[in-house]
PDB file of C-alpha atoms and ligand atoms in Angstrom:
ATOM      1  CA  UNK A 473     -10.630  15.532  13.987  1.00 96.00           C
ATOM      2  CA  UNK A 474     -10.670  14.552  10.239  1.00 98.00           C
ATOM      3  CA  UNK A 475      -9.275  11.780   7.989  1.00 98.00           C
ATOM      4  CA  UNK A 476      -8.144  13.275   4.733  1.00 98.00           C
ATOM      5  CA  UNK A 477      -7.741  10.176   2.045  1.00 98.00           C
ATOM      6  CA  UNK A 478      -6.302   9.715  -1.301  1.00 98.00           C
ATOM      7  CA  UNK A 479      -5.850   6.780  -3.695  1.00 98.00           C
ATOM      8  CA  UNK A 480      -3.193   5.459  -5.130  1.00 98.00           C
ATOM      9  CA  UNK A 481      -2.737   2.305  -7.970  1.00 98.00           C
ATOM     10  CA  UNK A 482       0.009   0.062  -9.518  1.00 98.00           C
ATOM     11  CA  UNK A 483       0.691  -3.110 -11.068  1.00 98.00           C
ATOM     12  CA  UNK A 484       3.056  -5.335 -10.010  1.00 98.00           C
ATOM     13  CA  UNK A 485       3.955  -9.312 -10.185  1.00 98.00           C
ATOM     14  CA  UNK A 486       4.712 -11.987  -7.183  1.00 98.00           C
ATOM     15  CA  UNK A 487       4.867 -14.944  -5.853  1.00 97.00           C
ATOM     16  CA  UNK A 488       4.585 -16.335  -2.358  1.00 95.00           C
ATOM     17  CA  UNK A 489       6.882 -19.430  -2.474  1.00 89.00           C
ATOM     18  CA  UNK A 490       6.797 -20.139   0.869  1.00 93.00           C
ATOM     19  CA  UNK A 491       3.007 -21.204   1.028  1.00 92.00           C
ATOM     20  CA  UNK A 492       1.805 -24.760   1.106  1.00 91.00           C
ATOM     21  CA  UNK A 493       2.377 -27.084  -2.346  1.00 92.00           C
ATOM     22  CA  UNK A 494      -0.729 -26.596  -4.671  1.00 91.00           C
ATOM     23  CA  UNK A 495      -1.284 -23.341  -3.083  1.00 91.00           C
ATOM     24  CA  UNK A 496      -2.174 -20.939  -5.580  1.00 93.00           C
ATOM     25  CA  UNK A 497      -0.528 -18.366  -4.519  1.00 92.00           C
ATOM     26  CA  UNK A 498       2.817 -20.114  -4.896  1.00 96.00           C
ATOM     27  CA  UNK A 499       2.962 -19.333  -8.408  1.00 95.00           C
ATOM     28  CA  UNK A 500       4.503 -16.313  -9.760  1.00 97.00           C
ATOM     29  CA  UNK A 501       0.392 -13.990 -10.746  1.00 97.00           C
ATOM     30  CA  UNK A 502      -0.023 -10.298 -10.750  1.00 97.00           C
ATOM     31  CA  UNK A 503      -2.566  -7.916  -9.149  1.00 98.00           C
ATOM     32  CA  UNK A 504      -3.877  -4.670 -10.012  1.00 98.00           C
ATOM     33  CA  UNK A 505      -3.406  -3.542  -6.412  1.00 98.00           C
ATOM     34  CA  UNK A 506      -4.631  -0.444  -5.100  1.00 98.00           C
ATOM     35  CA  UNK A 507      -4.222   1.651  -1.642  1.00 98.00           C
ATOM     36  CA  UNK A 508      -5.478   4.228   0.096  1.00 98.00           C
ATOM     37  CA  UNK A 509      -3.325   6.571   2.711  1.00 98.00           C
ATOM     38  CA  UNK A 510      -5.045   8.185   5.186  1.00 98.00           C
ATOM     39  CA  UNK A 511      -3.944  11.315   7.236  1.00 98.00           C
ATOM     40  CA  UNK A 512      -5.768  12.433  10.438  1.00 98.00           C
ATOM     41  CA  UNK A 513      -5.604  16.004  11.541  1.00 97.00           C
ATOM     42  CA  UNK A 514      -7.648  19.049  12.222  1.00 98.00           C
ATOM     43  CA  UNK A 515      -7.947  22.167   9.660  1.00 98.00           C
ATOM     44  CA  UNK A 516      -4.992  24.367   9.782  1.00 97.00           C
ATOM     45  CA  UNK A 517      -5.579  28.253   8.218  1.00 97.00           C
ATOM     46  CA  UNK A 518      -6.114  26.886   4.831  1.00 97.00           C
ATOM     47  CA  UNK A 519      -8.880  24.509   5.741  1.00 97.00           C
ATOM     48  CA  UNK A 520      -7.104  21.364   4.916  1.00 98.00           C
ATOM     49  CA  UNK A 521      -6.202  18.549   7.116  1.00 98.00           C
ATOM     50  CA  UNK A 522      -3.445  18.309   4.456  1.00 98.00           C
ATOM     51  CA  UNK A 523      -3.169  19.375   0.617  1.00 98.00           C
ATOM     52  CA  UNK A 524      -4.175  16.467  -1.373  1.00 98.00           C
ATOM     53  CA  UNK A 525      -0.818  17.170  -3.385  1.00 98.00           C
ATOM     54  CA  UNK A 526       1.687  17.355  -1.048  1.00 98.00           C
ATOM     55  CA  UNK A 527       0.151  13.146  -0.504  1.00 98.00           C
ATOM     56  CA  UNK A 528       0.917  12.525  -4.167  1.00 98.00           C
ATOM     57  CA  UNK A 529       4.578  14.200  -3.724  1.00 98.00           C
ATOM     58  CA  UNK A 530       5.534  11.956  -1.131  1.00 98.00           C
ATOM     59  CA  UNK A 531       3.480   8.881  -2.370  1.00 98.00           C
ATOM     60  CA  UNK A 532       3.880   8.959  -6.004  1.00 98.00           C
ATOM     61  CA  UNK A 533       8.010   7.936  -5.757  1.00 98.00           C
ATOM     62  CA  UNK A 534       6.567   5.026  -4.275  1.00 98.00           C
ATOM     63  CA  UNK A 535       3.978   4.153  -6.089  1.00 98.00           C
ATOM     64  CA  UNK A 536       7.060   4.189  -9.169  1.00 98.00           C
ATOM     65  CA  UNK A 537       9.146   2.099  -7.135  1.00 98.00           C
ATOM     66  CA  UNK A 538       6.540  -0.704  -7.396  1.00 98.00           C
ATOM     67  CA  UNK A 539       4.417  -0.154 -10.645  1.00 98.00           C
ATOM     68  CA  UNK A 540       5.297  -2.876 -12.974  1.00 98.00           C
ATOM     69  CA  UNK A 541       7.563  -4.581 -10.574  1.00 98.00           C
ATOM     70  CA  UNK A 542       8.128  -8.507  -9.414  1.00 98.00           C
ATOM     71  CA  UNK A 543       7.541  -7.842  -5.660  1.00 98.00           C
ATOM     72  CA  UNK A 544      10.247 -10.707  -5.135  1.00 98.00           C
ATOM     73  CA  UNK A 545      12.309  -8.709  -6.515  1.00 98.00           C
ATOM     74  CA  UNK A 546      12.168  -5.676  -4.376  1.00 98.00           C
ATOM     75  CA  UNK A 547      11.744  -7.051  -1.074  1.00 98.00           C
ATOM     76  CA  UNK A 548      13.524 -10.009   1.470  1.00 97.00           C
ATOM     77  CA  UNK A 549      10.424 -10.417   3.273  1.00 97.00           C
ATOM     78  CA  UNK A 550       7.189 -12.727   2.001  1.00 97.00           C
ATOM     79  CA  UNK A 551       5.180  -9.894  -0.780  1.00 98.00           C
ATOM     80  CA  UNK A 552       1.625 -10.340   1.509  1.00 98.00           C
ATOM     81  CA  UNK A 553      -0.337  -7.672   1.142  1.00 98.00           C
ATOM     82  CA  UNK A 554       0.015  -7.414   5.077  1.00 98.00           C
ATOM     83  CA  UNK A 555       3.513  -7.108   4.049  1.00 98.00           C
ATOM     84  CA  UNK A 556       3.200  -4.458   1.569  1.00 98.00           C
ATOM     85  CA  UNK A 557       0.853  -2.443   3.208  1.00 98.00           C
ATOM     86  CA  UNK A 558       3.263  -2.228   6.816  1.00 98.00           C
ATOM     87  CA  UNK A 559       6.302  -1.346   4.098  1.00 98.00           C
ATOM     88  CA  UNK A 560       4.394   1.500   2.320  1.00 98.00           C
ATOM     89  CA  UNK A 561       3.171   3.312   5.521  1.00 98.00           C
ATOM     90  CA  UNK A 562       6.906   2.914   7.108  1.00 98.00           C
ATOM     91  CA  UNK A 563       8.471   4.220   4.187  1.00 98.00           C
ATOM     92  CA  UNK A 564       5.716   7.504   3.942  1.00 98.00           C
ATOM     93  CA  UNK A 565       6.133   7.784   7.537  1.00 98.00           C
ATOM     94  CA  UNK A 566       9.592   9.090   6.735  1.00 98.00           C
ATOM     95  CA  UNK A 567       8.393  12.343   4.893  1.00 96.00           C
ATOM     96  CA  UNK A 568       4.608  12.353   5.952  1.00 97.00           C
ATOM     97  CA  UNK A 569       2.054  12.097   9.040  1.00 97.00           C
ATOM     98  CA  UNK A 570       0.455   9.029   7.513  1.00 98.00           C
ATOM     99  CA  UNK A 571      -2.365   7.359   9.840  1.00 98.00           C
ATOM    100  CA  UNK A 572      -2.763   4.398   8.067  1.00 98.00           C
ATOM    101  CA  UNK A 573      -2.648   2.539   4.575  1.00 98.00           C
ATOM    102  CA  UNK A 574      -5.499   0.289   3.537  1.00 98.00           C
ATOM    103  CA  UNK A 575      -4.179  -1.655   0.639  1.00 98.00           C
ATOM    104  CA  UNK A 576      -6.108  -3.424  -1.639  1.00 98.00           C
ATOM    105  CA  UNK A 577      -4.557  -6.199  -3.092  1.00 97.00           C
ATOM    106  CA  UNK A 578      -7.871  -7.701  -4.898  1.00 96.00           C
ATOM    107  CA  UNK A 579     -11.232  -6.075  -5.556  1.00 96.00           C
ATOM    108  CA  UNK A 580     -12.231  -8.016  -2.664  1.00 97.00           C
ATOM    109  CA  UNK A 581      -9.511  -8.156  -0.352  1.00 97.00           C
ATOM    110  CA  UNK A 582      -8.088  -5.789   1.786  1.00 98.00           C
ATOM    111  CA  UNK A 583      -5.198  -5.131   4.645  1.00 98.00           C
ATOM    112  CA  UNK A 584      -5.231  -1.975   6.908  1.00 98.00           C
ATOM    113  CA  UNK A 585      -1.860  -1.519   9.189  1.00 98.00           C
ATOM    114  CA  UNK A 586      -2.350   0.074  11.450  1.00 98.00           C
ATOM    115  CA  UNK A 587      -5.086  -1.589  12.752  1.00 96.00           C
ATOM    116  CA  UNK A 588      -7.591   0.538  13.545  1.00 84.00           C
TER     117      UNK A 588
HETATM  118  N1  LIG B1246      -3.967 -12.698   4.571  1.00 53.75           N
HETATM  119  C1  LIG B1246      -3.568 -12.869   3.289  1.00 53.75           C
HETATM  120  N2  LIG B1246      -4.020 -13.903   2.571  1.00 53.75           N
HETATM  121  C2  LIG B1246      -3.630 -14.042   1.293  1.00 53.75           C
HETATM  122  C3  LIG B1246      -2.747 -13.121   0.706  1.00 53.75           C
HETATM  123  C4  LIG B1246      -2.257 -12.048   1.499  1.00 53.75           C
HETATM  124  O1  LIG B1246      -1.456 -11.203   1.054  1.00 53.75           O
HETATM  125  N3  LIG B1246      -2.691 -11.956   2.770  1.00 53.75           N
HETATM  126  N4  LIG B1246      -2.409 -13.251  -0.595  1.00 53.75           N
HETATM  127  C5  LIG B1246      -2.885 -14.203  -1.375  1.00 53.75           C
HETATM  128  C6  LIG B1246      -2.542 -14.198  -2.842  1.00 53.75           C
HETATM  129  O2  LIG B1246      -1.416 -13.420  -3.103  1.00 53.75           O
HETATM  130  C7  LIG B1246      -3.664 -13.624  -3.732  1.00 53.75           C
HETATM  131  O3  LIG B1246      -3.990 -12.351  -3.289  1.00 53.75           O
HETATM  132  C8  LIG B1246      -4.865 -14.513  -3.837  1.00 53.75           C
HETATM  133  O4  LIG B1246      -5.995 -13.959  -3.199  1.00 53.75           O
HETATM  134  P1  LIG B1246      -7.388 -14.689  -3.141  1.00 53.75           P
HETATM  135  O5  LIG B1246      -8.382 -13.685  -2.711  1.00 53.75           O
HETATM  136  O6  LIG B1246      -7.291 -15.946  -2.368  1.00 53.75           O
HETATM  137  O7  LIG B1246      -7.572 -15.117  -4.647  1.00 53.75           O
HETATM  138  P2  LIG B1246      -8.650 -14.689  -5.724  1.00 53.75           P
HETATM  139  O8  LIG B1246      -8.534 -13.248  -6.037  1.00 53.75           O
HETATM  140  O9  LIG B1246      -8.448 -15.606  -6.879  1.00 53.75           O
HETATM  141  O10 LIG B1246     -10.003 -14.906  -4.984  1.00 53.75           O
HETATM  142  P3  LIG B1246     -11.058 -16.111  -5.067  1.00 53.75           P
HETATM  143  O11 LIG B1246     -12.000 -15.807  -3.949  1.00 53.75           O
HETATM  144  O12 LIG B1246     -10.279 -17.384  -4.853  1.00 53.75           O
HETATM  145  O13 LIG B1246     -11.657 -15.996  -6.430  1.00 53.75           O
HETATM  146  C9  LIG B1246      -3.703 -15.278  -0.824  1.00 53.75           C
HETATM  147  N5  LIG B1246      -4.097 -15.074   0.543  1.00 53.75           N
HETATM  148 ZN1   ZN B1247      -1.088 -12.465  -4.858  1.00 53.75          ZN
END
C-alpha cells in the first residue's frame, strides 16, 4: 500500500464568534492556510497510486471556492480548522478516493480528519 500526497494553499478571512469574550480568535484575522490530501492505493499499470493531476482537477475548484474568502461567509457551521478540514475531504470524497486531509491552518497548527 502507498499514500500518494499533494499540497494545496489559499487565503481566506474568519472569525469564530462563538468563542469566549477576549478570545482572540473572536475577531474577524486571516490565515495563509494550507492542506494536504492524501490518497492510499496500490500501483495500477501506470505505476501511480493516482496521477498527481487528476488531485488538482478535483481539488483545485475547491481550493477557488475558498481563496480569498470570509469563511463566515461560506459556511453555517463554526470556520475551525477541524471544521474546514471534515468539509474539504466530504466535498472531494464526491469525485475522488481521498484518505484523508491534513489542513494546516498555521505554520504550527494542524487538523487531520480522518483521524488516523
Ligand atoms: N482546535 C482548534 N483550536 C483553535 C482553532 C481551531 O480551528 N481549532 N483556531 C484558532 C484560531 O482560529 C487561530 O488559528 C489561532 O491559532 P493560534 O495557534 O492559537 O494562534 P497563533 O497563530 O497566534 O499562535 P500563538 O501560539 O498564539 O502565537 C484558535 N484555536
Ligand atoms: Zn483563525
Amino acid at each position: 500500500m502507498f499514500t500518494v500526497t499533494k499540497e494545496f494553499r489559499f487565503e481566506a478571512a474568519h472569525a469564530l464568534p462563538h468563542l469566549p469574550e477576549g478570545h482572540k480568535c473572536r475577531r474577524l484575522h486571516g490565515h495563509s492556510y494550507k492542506f494536504r490530501v492524501e490518497v492510499d492505493g496500490e500501483l495500477d499499470e501506470r505505476g501511480f497510486v493516482i496521477d498527481y493531476a487528476e488531485i488538482s482537477a478535483e481539488v483545485n475548484p475547491i481550493v477557488d471556492y475558498l481563496d480569498h474568502k470570509n469563511l463566515n461567509d461560506l459556511f453555517d457551521f463554526h470556520t475551525s480548522a477541524e471544521n474546514l478540514a471534515k468539509w474539504i475531504f466530504d466535498e472531494l470524497s464526491k469525485t475522488l478516493a481521498v484518505s484523508r486531509i491534513v489542513l494546516f491552518e498555521t505554520a504550527n497548527t494542524s487538523v487531520i480528519y480522518p483521524a488516523r
